[in-house]
Amino acid sequence: MATLKLVEMGKLSLDDDVKKFFPAFPYDSVKVKFLLSHRSGLPNYIYFMEKLGWNTKQYCSNEDVLSYLIQFKPPVNSKAGTRFEYCNTNYALLGLIIEKASGQNYADFLQSTFFTPLHMNDTYVFNMTDSARAMPSYYRGRQEKLTYLDTGFGDKNIYSTPEDLLKWDQCLYTNEMFSKEMLEAAYTPYSNEKPGIRNYGYGWRMNV
């Protein structure tokens, strides 16, 4: 939704090529709208970083993901725009594009654009300085340790509460934050290769 807000602000276009923001990006015809709808065909960094030699004792940043794409150009899974495939790389790149287009870092843009105006007082973008106060994750009763993949943004690390999420949900039923047309674009299904009701819009999973 931060990406779509920047579209409404006239600071980027859904048809912008990723190369506009990162000229060394090695893949052709990957548009912002393909990142949003998981139709880029890009490989998923949660798999290729370690395979390409990343030291798993070091935290991996969004810039590191982009650098590895440029340096190693791991093969795509499909041609851009032809197939849906959920991929964390898409949203890691969108996080960096949000910074480029807004002129702010990702956390500051979300804070000033969404969290503060909507009084989402307990919502923030996690970074390592928050590790002492953030609620840890648990799996089968055991606390999960942070891994090298856990410190990026875009595809993860917005911490919130049920009360704040209700505020966010309620704003989407009005034109307080987005135009009707933009919300309709967000909720339009774009993954129509296979029959069925499960689909994906611009950042939204839908059962339509």
JSON list of C-alpha atoms in Angstrom, two decimals:
[
{"chain": "A", "resi": 1, "resn": "MET", "atom": "CA", "xyz": [0.00, 0.00, 0.00]},
{"chain": "A", "resi": 2, "resn": "ALA", "atom": "CA", "xyz": [2.99, 2.31, 0.46]},
{"chain": "A", "resi": 3, "resn": "THR", "atom": "CA", "xyz": [3.81, 1.70, -3.19]},
{"chain": "A", "resi": 4, "resn": "LEU", "atom": "CA", "xyz": [0.26, 2.51, -4.24]},
{"chain": "A", "resi": 5, "resn": "LYS", "atom": "CA", "xyz": [0.31, 5.66, -2.11]},
{"chain": "A", "resi": 6, "resn": "LEU", "atom": "CA", "xyz": [3.39, 6.83, -3.98]},
{"chain": "A", "resi": 7, "resn": "VAL", "atom": "CA", "xyz": [1.57, 6.16, -7.25]},
{"chain": "A", "resi": 8, "resn": "GLU", "atom": "CA", "xyz": [-1.27, 8.41, -6.06]},
{"chain": "A", "resi": 9, "resn": "MET", "atom": "CA", "xyz": [1.28, 11.03, -5.06]},
{"chain": "A", "resi": 10, "resn": "GLY", "atom": "CA", "xyz": [2.69, 10.96, -8.59]},
{"chain": "A", "resi": 11, "resn": "LYS", "atom": "CA", "xyz": [6.13, 9.81, -7.44]},
{"chain": "A", "resi": 12, "resn": "LEU", "atom": "CA", "xyz": [6.14, 6.52, -9.35]},
{"chain": "A", "resi": 13, "resn": "SER", "atom": "CA", "xyz": [4.05, 4.55, -11.84]},
{"chain": "A", "resi": 14, "resn": "LEU", "atom": "CA", "xyz": [2.89, 0.97, -11.75]},
{"chain": "A", "resi": 15, "resn": "ASP", "atom": "CA", "xyz": [4.40, 0.62, -15.23]},
{"chain": "A", "resi": 16, "resn": "ASP", "atom": "CA", "xyz": [7.84, 1.84, -14.15]},
{"chain": "A", "resi": 17, "resn": "ASP", "atom": "CA", "xyz": [10.61, -0.61, -14.92]},
{"chain": "A", "resi": 18, "resn": "VAL", "atom": "CA", "xyz": [12.81, -1.62, -11.99]},
{"chain": "A", "resi": 19, "resn": "LYS", "atom": "CA", "xyz": [15.78, -0.44, -14.06]},
{"chain": "A", "resi": 20, "resn": "LYS", "atom": "CA", "xyz": [14.49, 3.13, -13.62]},
{"chain": "A", "resi": 21, "resn": "PHE", "atom": "CA", "xyz": [15.42, 2.90, -9.96]},
{"chain": "A", "resi": 22, "resn": "PHE", "atom": "CA", "xyz": [18.39, 0.55, -10.24]},
{"chain": "A", "resi": 23, "resn": "PRO", "atom": "CA", "xyz": [20.06, 0.93, -13.67]},
{"chain": "A", "resi": 24, "resn": "ALA", "atom": "CA", "xyz": [22.33, -2.10, -13.09]},
{"chain": "A", "resi": 25, "resn": "PHE", "atom": "CA", "xyz": [19.35, -4.39, -12.43]},
{"chain": "A", "resi": 26, "resn": "PRO", "atom": "CA", "xyz": [20.02, -7.31, -14.77]},
{"chain": "A", "resi": 27, "resn": "TYR", "atom": "CA", "xyz": [16.50, -8.45, -15.66]},
{"chain": "A", "resi": 28, "resn": "ASP", "atom": "CA", "xyz": [14.35, -7.04, -18.45]},
{"chain": "A", "resi": 29, "resn": "SER", "atom": "CA", "xyz": [10.70, -5.92, -18.39]},
{"chain": "A", "resi": 30, "resn": "VAL", "atom": "CA", "xyz": [10.22, -6.25, -14.61]},
{"chain": "A", "resi": 31, "resn": "LYS", "atom": "CA", "xyz": [7.67, -3.58, -13.75]},
{"chain": "A", "resi": 32, "resn": "VAL", "atom": "CA", "xyz": [6.54, -2.29, -10.39]},
{"chain": "A", "resi": 33, "resn": "LYS", "atom": "CA", "xyz": [3.10, -3.82, -10.94]},
{"chain": "A", "resi": 34, "resn": "PHE", "atom": "CA", "xyz": [4.70, -7.25, -11.46]},
{"chain": "A", "resi": 35, "resn": "LEU", "atom": "CA", "xyz": [6.51, -6.96, -8.15]},
{"chain": "A", "resi": 36, "resn": "LEU", "atom": "CA", "xyz": [3.27, -6.03, -6.40]},
{"chain": "A", "resi": 37, "resn": "SER", "atom": "CA", "xyz": [1.28, -8.88, -7.93]},
{"chain": "A", "resi": 38, "resn": "HIS", "atom": "CA", "xyz": [4.07, -11.50, -7.67]},
{"chain": "A", "resi": 39, "resn": "ARG", "atom": "CA", "xyz": [4.35, -11.81, -11.44]},
{"chain": "A", "resi": 40, "resn": "SER", "atom": "CA", "xyz": [7.99, -10.77, -11.84]},
{"chain": "A", "resi": 41, "resn": "GLY", "atom": "CA", "xyz": [9.36, -14.28, -12.34]},
{"chain": "A", "resi": 42, "resn": "LEU", "atom": "CA", "xyz": [12.35, -13.37, -10.16]},
{"chain": "A", "resi": 43, "resn": "PRO", "atom": "CA", "xyz": [14.08, -15.98, -7.99]},
{"chain": "A", "resi": 44, "resn": "ASN", "atom": "CA", "xyz": [13.40, -15.88, -4.25]},
{"chain": "A", "resi": 45, "resn": "TYR", "atom": "CA", "xyz": [16.26, -14.51, -2.18]},
{"chain": "A", "resi": 46, "resn": "ILE", "atom": "CA", "xyz": [15.40, -16.69, 0.81]},
{"chain": "A", "resi": 47, "resn": "TYR", "atom": "CA", "xyz": [16.75, -19.56, -1.29]},
{"chain": "A", "resi": 48, "resn": "PHE", "atom": "CA", "xyz": [19.45, -18.11, -3.51]},
{"chain": "A", "resi": 49, "resn": "MET", "atom": "CA", "xyz": [21.46, -15.98, -1.06]},
{"chain": "A", "resi": 50, "resn": "GLU", "atom": "CA", "xyz": [22.95, -18.94, 0.79]},
{"chain": "A", "resi": 51, "resn": "LYS", "atom": "CA", "xyz": [23.38, -20.97, -2.39]},
{"chain": "A", "resi": 52, "resn": "LEU", "atom": "CA", "xyz": [25.40, -18.13, -3.89]},
{"chain": "A", "resi": 53, "resn": "GLY", "atom": "CA", "xyz": [27.74, -17.96, -0.92]},
{"chain": "A", "resi": 54, "resn": "TRP", "atom": "CA", "xyz": [26.17, -15.57, 1.57]},
{"chain": "A", "resi": 55, "resn": "ASN", "atom": "CA", "xyz": [27.67, -15.94, 5.04]},
{"chain": "A", "resi": 56, "resn": "THR", "atom": "CA", "xyz": [24.67, -16.98, 7.13]},
{"chain": "A", "resi": 57, "resn": "LYS", "atom": "CA", "xyz": [26.32, -15.58, 10.27]},
{"chain": "A", "resi": 58, "resn": "GLN", "atom": "CA", "xyz": [25.78, -12.08, 8.85]},
{"chain": "A", "resi": 59, "resn": "TYR", "atom": "CA", "xyz": [22.40, -10.39, 8.56]},
{"chain": "A", "resi": 60, "resn": "CYS", "atom": "CA", "xyz": [21.25, -9.86, 4.99]},
{"chain": "A", "resi": 61, "resn": "SER", "atom": "CA", "xyz": [19.91, -6.41, 4.02]},
{"chain": "A", "resi": 62, "resn": "ASN", "atom": "CA", "xyz": [17.69, -5.37, 1.13]},
{"chain": "A", "resi": 63, "resn": "GLU", "atom": "CA", "xyz": [20.74, -3.79, -0.48]},
{"chain": "A", "resi": 64, "resn": "ASP", "atom": "CA", "xyz": [22.54, -7.13, -0.20]},
{"chain": "A", "resi": 65, "resn": "VAL", "atom": "CA", "xyz": [19.70, -8.85, -2.03]},
{"chain": "A", "resi": 66, "resn": "LEU", "atom": "CA", "xyz": [19.86, -6.31, -4.84]},
{"chain": "A", "resi": 67, "resn": "SER", "atom": "CA", "xyz": [23.65, -6.60, -4.98]},
{"chain": "A", "resi": 68, "resn": "TYR", "atom": "CA", "xyz": [23.47, -10.38, -5.33]},
{"chain": "A", "resi": 69, "resn": "LEU", "atom": "CA", "xyz": [20.88, -10.10, -8.11]},
{"chain": "A", "resi": 70, "resn": "ILE", "atom": "CA", "xyz": [23.18, -7.72, -9.97]},
{"chain": "A", "resi": 71, "resn": "GLN", "atom": "CA", "xyz": [26.40, -9.63, -9.29]},
{"chain": "A", "resi": 72, "resn": "PHE", "atom": "CA", "xyz": [25.24, -13.20, -9.87]},
{"chain": "A", "resi": 73, "resn": "LYS", "atom": "CA", "xyz": [22.02, -12.82, -11.88]},
{"chain": "A", "resi": 74, "resn": "PRO", "atom": "CA", "xyz": [20.40, -16.06, -10.62]},
{"chain": "A", "resi": 75, "resn": "PRO", "atom": "CA", "xyz": [18.05, -17.45, -13.28]},
{"chain": "A", "resi": 76, "resn": "VAL", "atom": "CA", "xyz": [14.44, -16.33, -13.40]},
{"chain": "A", "resi": 77, "resn": "ASN", "atom": "CA", "xyz": [11.61, -18.77, -12.77]},
{"chain": "A", "resi": 78, "resn": "SER", "atom": "CA", "xyz": [9.44, -17.38, -15.57]},
{"chain": "A", "resi": 79, "resn": "LYS", "atom": "CA", "xyz": [9.22, -14.47, -17.97]},
{"chain": "A", "resi": 80, "resn": "ALA", "atom": "CA", "xyz": [8.03, -11.28, -16.30]},
{"chain": "A", "resi": 81, "resn": "GLY", "atom": "CA", "xyz": [4.28, -10.82, -16.40]},
{"chain": "A", "resi": 82, "resn": "THR", "atom": "CA", "xyz": [3.41, -14.37, -17.43]},
{"chain": "A", "resi": 83, "resn": "ARG", "atom": "CA", "xyz": [2.86, -16.28, -14.19]},
{"chain": "A", "resi": 84, "resn": "PHE", "atom": "CA", "xyz": [2.07, -15.82, -10.51]},
{"chain": "A", "resi": 85, "resn": "GLU", "atom": "CA", "xyz": [4.64, -17.08, -8.03]},
{"chain": "A", "resi": 86, "resn": "TYR", "atom": "CA", "xyz": [4.90, -15.77, -4.47]},
{"chain": "A", "resi": 87, "resn": "CYS", "atom": "CA", "xyz": [8.41, -14.36, -4.05]},
{"chain": "A", "resi": 88, "resn": "ASN", "atom": "CA", "xyz": [9.93, -12.39, -1.17]},
{"chain": "A", "resi": 89, "resn": "THR", "atom": "CA", "xyz": [12.40, -10.76, -3.56]},
{"chain": "A", "resi": 90, "resn": "ASN", "atom": "CA", "xyz": [9.55, -8.73, -5.05]},
{"chain": "A", "resi": 91, "resn": "TYR", "atom": "CA", "xyz": [8.77, -6.97, -1.79]},
{"chain": "A", "resi": 92, "resn": "ALA", "atom": "CA", "xyz": [12.39, -6.56, -0.74]},
{"chain": "A", "resi": 93, "resn": "LEU", "atom": "CA", "xyz": [12.87, -4.63, -3.99]},
{"chain": "A", "resi": 94, "resn": "LEU", "atom": "CA", "xyz": [9.67, -2.66, -3.44]},
{"chain": "A", "resi": 95, "resn": "GLY", "atom": "CA", "xyz": [11.00, -1.59, -0.06]},
{"chain": "A", "resi": 96, "resn": "LEU", "atom": "CA", "xyz": [14.04, -0.08, -1.78]},
{"chain": "A", "resi": 97, "resn": "ILE", "atom": "CA", "xyz": [11.88, 1.49, -4.51]},
{"chain": "A", "resi": 98, "resn": "ILE", "atom": "CA", "xyz": [9.71, 3.12, -1.84]},
{"chain": "A", "resi": 99, "resn": "GLU", "atom": "CA", "xyz": [12.86, 4.72, -0.43]},
{"chain": "A", "resi": 100, "resn": "LYS", "atom": "CA", "xyz": [14.02, 5.90, -3.86]},
{"chain": "A", "resi": 101, "resn": "ALA", "atom": "CA", "xyz": [10.64, 7.32, -4.85]},
{"chain": "A", "resi": 102, "resn": "SER", "atom": "CA", "xyz": [9.80, 8.95, -1.51]},
{"chain": "A", "resi": 103, "resn": "GLY", "atom": "CA", "xyz": [13.24, 10.29, -0.63]},
{"chain": "A", "resi": 104, "resn": "GLN", "atom": "CA", "xyz": [12.79, 8.87, 2.86]},
{"chain": "A", "resi": 105, "resn": "ASN", "atom": "CA", "xyz": [13.89, 5.65, 4.47]},
{"chain": "A", "resi": 106, "resn": "TYR", "atom": "CA", "xyz": [11.22, 2.97, 4.50]},
{"chain": "A", "resi": 107, "resn": "ALA", "atom": "CA", "xyz": [10.37, 3.19, 8.21]},
{"chain": "A", "resi": 108, "resn": "ASP", "atom": "CA", "xyz": [10.09, 6.99, 8.17]},
{"chain": "A", "resi": 109, "resn": "PHE", "atom": "CA", "xyz": [7.83, 6.97, 5.11]},
{"chain": "A", "resi": 110, "resn": "LEU", "atom": "CA", "xyz": [5.43, 4.47, 6.67]},
{"chain": "A", "resi": 111, "resn": "GLN", "atom": "CA", "xyz": [5.47, 6.34, 9.96]},
{"chain": "A", "resi": 112, "resn": "SER", "atom": "CA", "xyz": [4.70, 9.76, 8.47]},
{"chain": "A", "resi": 113, "resn": "THR", "atom": "CA", "xyz": [2.28, 8.51, 5.80]},
{"chain": "A", "resi": 114, "resn": "PHE", "atom": "CA", "xyz": [0.27, 5.87, 7.67]},
{"chain": "A", "resi": 115, "resn": "PHE", "atom": "CA", "xyz": [1.11, 5.19, 11.29]},
{"chain": "A", "resi": 116, "resn": "THR", "atom": "CA", "xyz": [1.06, 8.75, 12.64]},
{"chain": "A", "resi": 117, "resn": "PRO", "atom": "CA", "xyz": [-2.01, 10.03, 10.72]},
{"chain": "A", "resi": 118, "resn": "LEU", "atom": "CA", "xyz": [-4.00, 6.92, 11.63]},
{"chain": "A", "resi": 119, "resn": "HIS", "atom": "CA", "xyz": [-2.85, 7.00, 15.27]},
{"chain": "A", "resi": 120, "resn": "MET", "atom": "CA", "xyz": [-1.33, 3.55, 14.95]},
{"chain": "A", "resi": 121, "resn": "ASN", "atom": "CA", "xyz": [0.74, 4.24, 18.04]},
{"chain": "A", "resi": 122, "resn": "ASP", "atom": "CA", "xyz": [2.00, 0.70, 18.58]},
{"chain": "A", "resi": 123, "resn": "THR", "atom": "CA", "xyz": [3.03, -0.04, 14.99]},
{"chain": "A", "resi": 124, "resn": "TYR", "atom": "CA", "xyz": [6.58, 0.28, 13.70]},
{"chain": "A", "resi": 125, "resn": "VAL", "atom": "CA", "xyz": [9.12, -1.18, 11.29]},
{"chain": "A", "resi": 126, "resn": "PHE", "atom": "CA", "xyz": [11.44, -3.47, 13.21]},
{"chain": "A", "resi": 127, "resn": "ASN", "atom": "CA", "xyz": [15.20, -3.13, 13.16]},
{"chain": "A", "resi": 128, "resn": "MET", "atom": "CA", "xyz": [17.87, -4.61, 15.39]},
{"chain": "A", "resi": 129, "resn": "THR", "atom": "CA", "xyz": [17.67, -1.74, 17.88]},
{"chain": "A", "resi": 130, "resn": "ASP", "atom": "CA", "xyz": [14.14, -2.96, 18.65]},
{"chain": "A", "resi": 131, "resn": "SER", "atom": "CA", "xyz": [15.22, -6.49, 19.51]},
{"chain": "A", "resi": 132, "resn": "ALA", "atom": "CA", "xyz": [14.94, -5.92, 23.26]},
{"chain": "A", "resi": 133, "resn": "ARG", "atom": "CA", "xyz": [11.33, -4.65, 23.15]},
{"chain": "A", "resi": 134, "resn": "ALA", "atom": "CA", "xyz": [9.86, -6.59, 20.23]},
{"chain": "A", "resi": 135, "resn": "MET", "atom": "CA", "xyz": [7.70, -9.61, 20.94]},
{"chain": "A", "resi": 136, "resn": "PRO", "atom": "CA", "xyz": [9.71, -12.68, 19.87]},
{"chain": "A", "resi": 137, "resn": "SER", "atom": "CA", "xyz": [8.27, -15.40, 17.67]},
{"chain": "A", "resi": 138, "resn": "TYR", "atom": "CA", "xyz": [7.60, -18.89, 18.95]},
{"chain": "A", "resi": 139, "resn": "TYR", "atom": "CA", "xyz": [7.29, -22.23, 17.20]},
{"chain": "A", "resi": 140, "resn": "ARG", "atom": "CA", "xyz": [5.95, -25.25, 19.07]},
{"chain": "A", "resi": 141, "resn": "GLY", "atom": "CA", "xyz": [6.62, -23.56, 22.40]},
{"chain": "A", "resi": 142, "resn": "ARG", "atom": "CA", "xyz": [10.19, -22.56, 21.64]},
{"chain": "A", "resi": 143, "resn": "GLN", "atom": "CA", "xyz": [11.41, -19.07, 20.96]},
{"chain": "A", "resi": 144, "resn": "GLU", "atom": "CA", "xyz": [12.63, -18.61, 17.40]},
{"chain": "A", "resi": 145, "resn": "LYS", "atom": "CA", "xyz": [16.07, -17.07, 17.01]},
{"chain": "A", "resi": 146, "resn": "LEU", "atom": "CA", "xyz": [16.69, -14.37, 14.44]},
{"chain": "A", "resi": 147, "resn": "THR", "atom": "CA", "xyz": [18.36, -15.69, 11.30]},
{"chain": "A", "resi": 148, "resn": "TYR", "atom": "CA", "xyz": [20.32, -13.92, 8.59]},
{"chain": "A", "resi": 149, "resn": "LEU", "atom": "CA", "xyz": [17.07, -13.45, 6.65]},
{"chain": "A", "resi": 150, "resn": "ASP", "atom": "CA", "xyz": [15.14, -11.70, 9.42]},
{"chain": "A", "resi": 151, "resn": "THR", "atom": "CA", "xyz": [16.31, -8.08, 9.34]},
{"chain": "A", "resi": 152, "resn": "GLY", "atom": "CA", "xyz": [15.14, -6.85, 5.94]},
{"chain": "A", "resi": 153, "resn": "PHE", "atom": "CA", "xyz": [12.00, -4.88, 5.16]},
{"chain": "A", "resi": 154, "resn": "GLY", "atom": "CA", "xyz": [9.24, -4.78, 2.59]},
{"chain": "A", "resi": 155, "resn": "ASP", "atom": "CA", "xyz": [8.45, -8.47, 2.82]},
{"chain": "A", "resi": 156, "resn": "LYS", "atom": "CA", "xyz": [8.50, -8.56, 6.63]},
{"chain": "A", "resi": 157, "resn": "ASN", "atom": "CA", "xyz": [9.08, -6.74, 9.91]},
{"chain": "A", "resi": 158, "resn": "ILE", "atom": "CA", "xyz": [6.09, -4.49, 10.43]},
{"chain": "A", "resi": 159, "resn": "TYR", "atom": "CA", "xyz": [5.15, -5.01, 14.08]},
{"chain": "A", "resi": 160, "resn": "SER", "atom": "CA", "xyz": [1.63, -4.06, 15.12]},
{"chain": "A", "resi": 161, "resn": "THR", "atom": "CA", "xyz": [-1.28, -4.85, 17.44]},
{"chain": "A", "resi": 162, "resn": "PRO", "atom": "CA", "xyz": [-4.89, -5.96, 16.87]},
{"chain": "A", "resi": 163, "resn": "GLU", "atom": "CA", "xyz": [-6.10, -2.48, 17.85]},
{"chain": "A", "resi": 164, "resn": "ASP", "atom": "CA", "xyz": [-3.81, -0.75, 15.35]},
{"chain": "A", "resi": 165, "resn": "LEU", "atom": "CA", "xyz": [-4.69, -3.24, 12.62]},
{"chain": "A", "resi": 166, "resn": "LEU", "atom": "CA", "xyz": [-8.35, -2.42, 13.19]},
{"chain": "A", "resi": 167, "resn": "LYS", "atom": "CA", "xyz": [-7.55, 1.26, 12.60]},
{"chain": "A", "resi": 168, "resn": "TRP", "atom": "CA", "xyz": [-5.78, 0.30, 9.37]},
{"chain": "A", "resi": 169, "resn": "ASP", "atom": "CA", "xyz": [-8.67, -1.90, 8.26]},
{"chain": "A", "resi": 170, "resn": "GLN", "atom": "CA", "xyz": [-11.23, 0.81, 8.96]},
{"chain": "A", "resi": 171, "resn": "CYS", "atom": "CA", "xyz": [-9.36, 3.42, 6.92]},
{"chain": "A", "resi": 172, "resn": "LEU", "atom": "CA", "xyz": [-9.63, 1.18, 3.86]},
{"chain": "A", "resi": 173, "resn": "TYR", "atom": "CA", "xyz": [-13.44, 1.46, 3.92]},
{"chain": "A", "resi": 174, "resn": "THR", "atom": "CA", "xyz": [-13.20, 5.20, 3.38]},
{"chain": "A", "resi": 175, "resn": "ASN", "atom": "CA", "xyz": [-11.33, 7.53, 1.03]},
{"chain": "A", "resi": 176, "resn": "GLU", "atom": "CA", "xyz": [-9.26, 8.88, 3.92]},
{"chain": "A", "resi": 177, "resn": "MET", "atom": "CA", "xyz": [-6.03, 7.34, 2.69]},
{"chain": "A", "resi": 178, "resn": "PHE", "atom": "CA", "xyz": [-6.68, 6.02, -0.85]},
{"chain": "A", "resi": 179, "resn": "SER", "atom": "CA", "xyz": [-9.02, 6.84, -3.69]},
{"chain": "A", "resi": 180, "resn": "LYS", "atom": "CA", "xyz": [-11.78, 4.41, -4.61]},
{"chain": "A", "resi": 181, "resn": "GLU", "atom": "CA", "xyz": [-10.02, 3.78, -7.91]},
{"chain": "A", "resi": 182, "resn": "MET", "atom": "CA", "xyz": [-6.74, 2.87, -6.27]},
{"chain": "A", "resi": 183, "resn": "LEU", "atom": "CA", "xyz": [-8.40, 0.47, -3.84]},
{"chain": "A", "resi": 184, "resn": "GLU", "atom": "CA", "xyz": [-10.23, -1.17, -6.74]},
{"chain": "A", "resi": 185, "resn": "ALA", "atom": "CA", "xyz": [-6.90, -1.61, -8.52]},
{"chain": "A", "resi": 186, "resn": "ALA", "atom": "CA", "xyz": [-5.39, -3.13, -5.38]},
{"chain": "A", "resi": 187, "resn": "TYR", "atom": "CA", "xyz": [-8.24, -5.62, -5.06]},
{"chain": "A", "resi": 188, "resn": "THR", "atom": "CA", "xyz": [-8.40, -6.59, -8.75]},
{"chain": "A", "resi": 189, "resn": "PRO", "atom": "CA", "xyz": [-7.26, -10.19, -9.36]},
{"chain": "A", "resi": 190, "resn": "TYR", "atom": "CA", "xyz": [-4.25, -10.42, -11.70]},
{"chain": "A", "resi": 191, "resn": "SER", "atom": "CA", "xyz": [-3.43, -14.13, -11.52]},
{"chain": "A", "resi": 192, "resn": "ASN", "atom": "CA", "xyz": [-5.88, -15.64, -13.95]},
{"chain": "A", "resi": 193, "resn": "GLU", "atom": "CA", "xyz": [-3.82, -18.38, -15.61]},
{"chain": "A", "resi": 194, "resn": "LYS", "atom": "CA", "xyz": [-5.60, -21.12, -13.68]},
{"chain": "A", "resi": 195, "resn": "PRO", "atom": "CA", "xyz": [-9.29, -21.44, -12.87]},
{"chain": "A", "resi": 196, "resn": "GLY", "atom": "CA", "xyz": [-10.27, -21.09, -9.23]},
{"chain": "A", "resi": 197, "resn": "ILE", "atom": "CA", "xyz": [-11.23, -18.56, -6.61]},
{"chain": "A", "resi": 198, "resn": "ARG", "atom": "CA", "xyz": [-7.82, -17.94, -5.04]},
{"chain": "A", "resi": 199, "resn": "ASN", "atom": "CA", "xyz": [-6.13, -14.95, -6.61]},
{"chain": "A", "resi": 200, "resn": "TYR", "atom": "CA", "xyz": [-3.73, -12.09, -5.97]},
{"chain": "A", "resi": 201, "resn": "GLY", "atom": "CA", "xyz": [-4.04, -8.34, -6.44]},
{"chain": "A", "resi": 202, "resn": "TYR", "atom": "CA", "xyz": [-1.56, -5.57, -5.68]},
{"chain": "A", "resi": 203, "resn": "GLY", "atom": "CA", "xyz": [-0.39, -6.91, -2.34]},
{"chain": "A", "resi": 204, "resn": "TRP", "atom": "CA", "xyz": [-3.66, -8.60, -1.39]},
{"chain": "A", "resi": 205, "resn": "ARG", "atom": "CA", "xyz": [-4.60, -12.27, -1.36]},
{"chain": "A", "resi": 206, "resn": "MET", "atom": "CA", "xyz": [-8.22, -12.74, -2.32]},
{"chain": "A", "resi": 207, "resn": "ASN", "atom": "CA", "xyz": [-10.70, -15.58, -2.50]},
{"chain": "A", "resi": 208, "resn": "VAL", "atom": "CA", "xyz": [-12.38, -14.29, -5.67]}
]
